[in-house]
Amino acid sequence: MERLQKVIALSGIASRRKAEELIKNGDVIVNGEVVTKLGTKVTYSDDILVCGKKIEKEEKEYYLFNKPRGVICSTSDDKGRKVVVDYFNSNKRLYPVGRLDYDTTGALIVTNDGNLSNLIMHPKNEIEKVYIAKLNGVIKGAEINKIKSGVIIDNVKCVPKKVKLKNFNVKKNTSIVEIIITEGKNHEVKRIFESVGFFVDKLKRERIAFLSLGNLKSGEYRKLNPKEVKQLFNLVK
Ligand code: URA
């Protein structure tokens, strides 16, 4: 048994919030009766009509996308900017799992599976996100160690899983650092480096969980194979 608004949202007809509105407005009929109570429990064998349309369990799709710079991590944008789902050719209600900033590039899971999406984003599941950050400045061992021992963000101590200086250029005054985090706070990587006085000039996510970009070019996506999908579910069990 699932909550009615969840079943509607998972069917792809509407977001969870919109589903709640539809229920409250009397637009949802379950087994011939109008249901206006949020949280009513249903199953997929119940006959559910939303605004007269019967809902079916939507087939799930899972993709790995290489997000380009200058793209919003969303399904729509009120300023008309390009959004992640513009790149996809699918009749499903796809959305990105978590957020990469407008100017961040790289690995992003895109799906219509709200359940998996929530599990991947939940900090308790400690899904690894591997980033390569280009900093404006030459970072020193002491600052790297400070980050390794944890910095406070949103009143919580964030201890990255790994921080490794990959390269630096004194002439150009830049450093390249690999950082692995398992939470997903807003602008987390940028704020971690800012806390020790460095501005992140470029940020790329190279891997999420075991999914690396591989040969995917910027703006390209590939469907995850059933083994990869199973592996993702095993990670968040
Ligand atoms: N951390 C950031 O600061 N930005 C991102 O886009 C992702 C992680």
Short mmCIF file of C-alpha atoms and ligand atoms in Angstrom, two decimals, residues 67 99-105 129 131 181 183-192 200 203 205, ligand 1:
data_model
loop_
_atom_site.label_atom_id
_atom_site.label_comp_id
_atom_site.label_asym_id
_atom_site.label_seq_id
_atom_site.Cartn_x
_atom_site.Cartn_y
_atom_site.Cartn_z
CA LYS A 67 25.84 18.10 -17.96
CA ARG A 99 21.65 19.47 -8.27
CA LEU A 100 24.74 20.63 -10.07
CA ASP A 101 25.20 24.40 -10.24
CA TYR A 102 24.54 26.27 -13.50
CA ASP A 103 28.28 26.49 -14.13
CA THR A 104 29.18 22.97 -12.89
CA THR A 105 29.66 20.24 -15.48
CA LYS A 129 30.39 12.20 -5.55
CA TYR A 131 34.64 16.33 -8.18
CA ILE A 181 31.97 14.11 -0.72
CA GLU A 183 26.51 14.72 1.36
CA GLY A 184 24.88 17.06 -1.13
CA LYS A 185 24.61 20.46 0.52
CA ASN A 186 23.98 23.48 -1.68
CA HIS A 187 27.25 24.63 -3.31
CA GLU A 188 29.06 22.32 -0.94
CA VAL A 189 32.36 21.99 -2.81
CA LYS A 190 32.58 25.72 -3.55
CA ARG A 191 31.83 26.53 0.08
CA ILE A 192 34.42 24.04 1.34
CA VAL A 200 36.40 27.57 -7.38
CA LEU A 203 33.95 22.43 -11.15
CA ARG A 205 31.70 15.98 -11.29
N1 URA B 1 29.24 21.56 -5.01
C1 URA B 1 29.16 22.78 -5.56
O1 URA B 1 29.65 23.75 -4.99
N2 URA B 1 28.53 22.92 -6.73
C2 URA B 1 28.01 21.88 -7.41
O2 URA B 1 27.46 22.06 -8.49
C3 URA B 1 28.11 20.61 -6.84
C4 URA B 1 28.72 20.46 -5.63
#
